[in-house]
Coordinates of C-alpha atoms in Angstrom, one line a residue:
M1 CA 186.1 68.0 -19.1
A2 CA 182.8 67.4 -17.2
E3 CA 181.2 66.4 -20.5
Q4 CA 184.0 63.9 -21.2
R5 CA 183.5 62.3 -17.7
S6 CA 179.8 62.0 -18.1
G7 CA 180.3 60.6 -21.6
R8 CA 182.7 58.0 -20.3
A9 CA 180.5 57.1 -17.4
A10 CA 177.6 56.6 -19.7
R11 CA 179.6 54.4 -22.1
S12 CA 181.1 52.3 -19.3
S13 CA 177.8 51.9 -17.5
T14 CA 176.0 50.7 -20.7
G15 CA 179.0 48.5 -21.6
T16 CA 178.8 46.7 -18.3
R17 CA 175.0 46.8 -17.9
K18 CA 173.4 43.3 -18.2
K19 CA 170.0 42.9 -19.8
A20 CA 167.2 41.5 -17.8
P21 CA 166.0 38.1 -19.1
S22 CA 162.9 38.4 -21.3
R23 CA 161.0 35.8 -19.2
K24 CA 157.5 36.8 -18.3
G25 CA 156.2 36.1 -14.8
P26 CA 152.9 34.9 -13.4
E27 CA 151.4 38.4 -13.2
H28 CA 151.9 38.9 -16.9
A29 CA 150.6 35.5 -17.7
A30 CA 147.5 36.1 -15.7
R31 CA 146.8 39.4 -17.4
A32 CA 147.4 37.9 -20.8
A33 CA 145.1 34.9 -20.1
C34 CA 142.2 37.2 -18.9
Q35 CA 142.6 39.6 -21.9
S36 CA 142.8 36.8 -24.5
L37 CA 139.8 34.9 -23.0
E38 CA 137.6 38.0 -22.7
A39 CA 138.3 38.8 -26.4
L40 CA 137.3 35.3 -27.5
I41 CA 134.2 34.6 -25.4
S42 CA 132.9 38.2 -24.9
H43 CA 132.4 37.8 -21.1
P44 CA 134.2 39.8 -18.5
A45 CA 136.9 38.1 -16.4
E46 CA 136.2 38.3 -12.6
G47 CA 139.7 37.1 -11.6
V48 CA 142.3 34.4 -11.6
S49 CA 141.9 31.5 -9.2
A50 CA 144.9 29.5 -10.1
I51 CA 148.1 29.7 -12.1
R52 CA 151.0 27.3 -12.6
R53 CA 154.0 27.0 -14.8
S54 CA 153.9 24.2 -17.3
D55 CA 156.6 22.7 -19.5
D56 CA 155.7 24.8 -22.4
G57 CA 154.3 28.0 -20.8
W58 CA 151.5 28.7 -18.3
A59 CA 148.2 27.2 -17.2
V60 CA 145.8 29.8 -15.8
V61 CA 142.3 29.3 -14.4
V62 CA 140.2 32.4 -15.1
D63 CA 136.8 33.0 -13.5
V64 CA 134.3 34.6 -15.8
L65 CA 130.9 36.2 -15.3
E66 CA 128.7 34.4 -17.9
V67 CA 125.2 35.4 -16.9
P68 CA 124.7 38.5 -14.7
R69 CA 121.6 38.3 -12.6
I70 CA 119.9 40.3 -9.8
P71 CA 120.6 39.7 -7.0
D72 CA 124.2 39.3 -7.8
T73 CA 124.5 36.1 -5.7
T74 CA 122.5 34.3 -8.3
S75 CA 124.8 35.2 -11.3
L76 CA 126.4 32.4 -13.2
L77 CA 130.1 32.2 -13.3
A78 CA 132.5 29.8 -15.0
S79 CA 136.1 28.7 -14.6
Y80 CA 138.2 28.4 -17.7
E81 CA 141.6 26.7 -17.9
V82 CA 143.7 28.8 -20.3
Q83 CA 147.0 27.4 -21.7
L84 CA 149.6 29.9 -22.7
D85 CA 152.9 29.4 -24.4
R86 CA 156.2 30.8 -23.0
S87 CA 155.6 34.2 -24.7
C88 CA 152.1 34.3 -23.1
E89 CA 150.2 33.7 -26.4
L90 CA 147.0 31.7 -26.1
L91 CA 147.3 28.1 -27.1
E92 CA 143.9 26.8 -26.0
Y93 CA 141.1 27.2 -23.4
T94 CA 138.5 24.9 -21.8
R95 CA 135.6 25.6 -19.6
V96 CA 136.1 23.4 -16.6
R97 CA 133.3 24.4 -14.2
R98 CA 130.1 26.5 -14.2
Y99 CA 128.6 27.6 -10.9
R100 CA 126.3 30.1 -9.1
R101 CA 128.2 33.0 -7.4
G102 CA 126.5 32.4 -4.1
A103 CA 127.2 28.6 -4.1
A104 CA 129.7 27.2 -1.7
D105 CA 132.6 25.1 -3.0
E106 CA 132.0 21.4 -2.8

């Protein structure tokens, strides 16, 4: 009888369980943008400085280490705007800025 109850409970809980929507959030989009960009340009991502939802997916600004130098404050970094579709597949990317790590924002 205990087996019948657990079997019924499992069936009823799965019958009423709602599936979570398959939408991907900003964290997933940021990770996908970094991984896709790193694979294409062969430079390591330092981080994400901006992310916004667009009509057809996500726009992510990824900061990348392009030229490592010693001391580290003289390394050259670049910001790339990465466009992703709704399933977080890369559509396009563009380098929008190149700067020295130690330089202050203007």
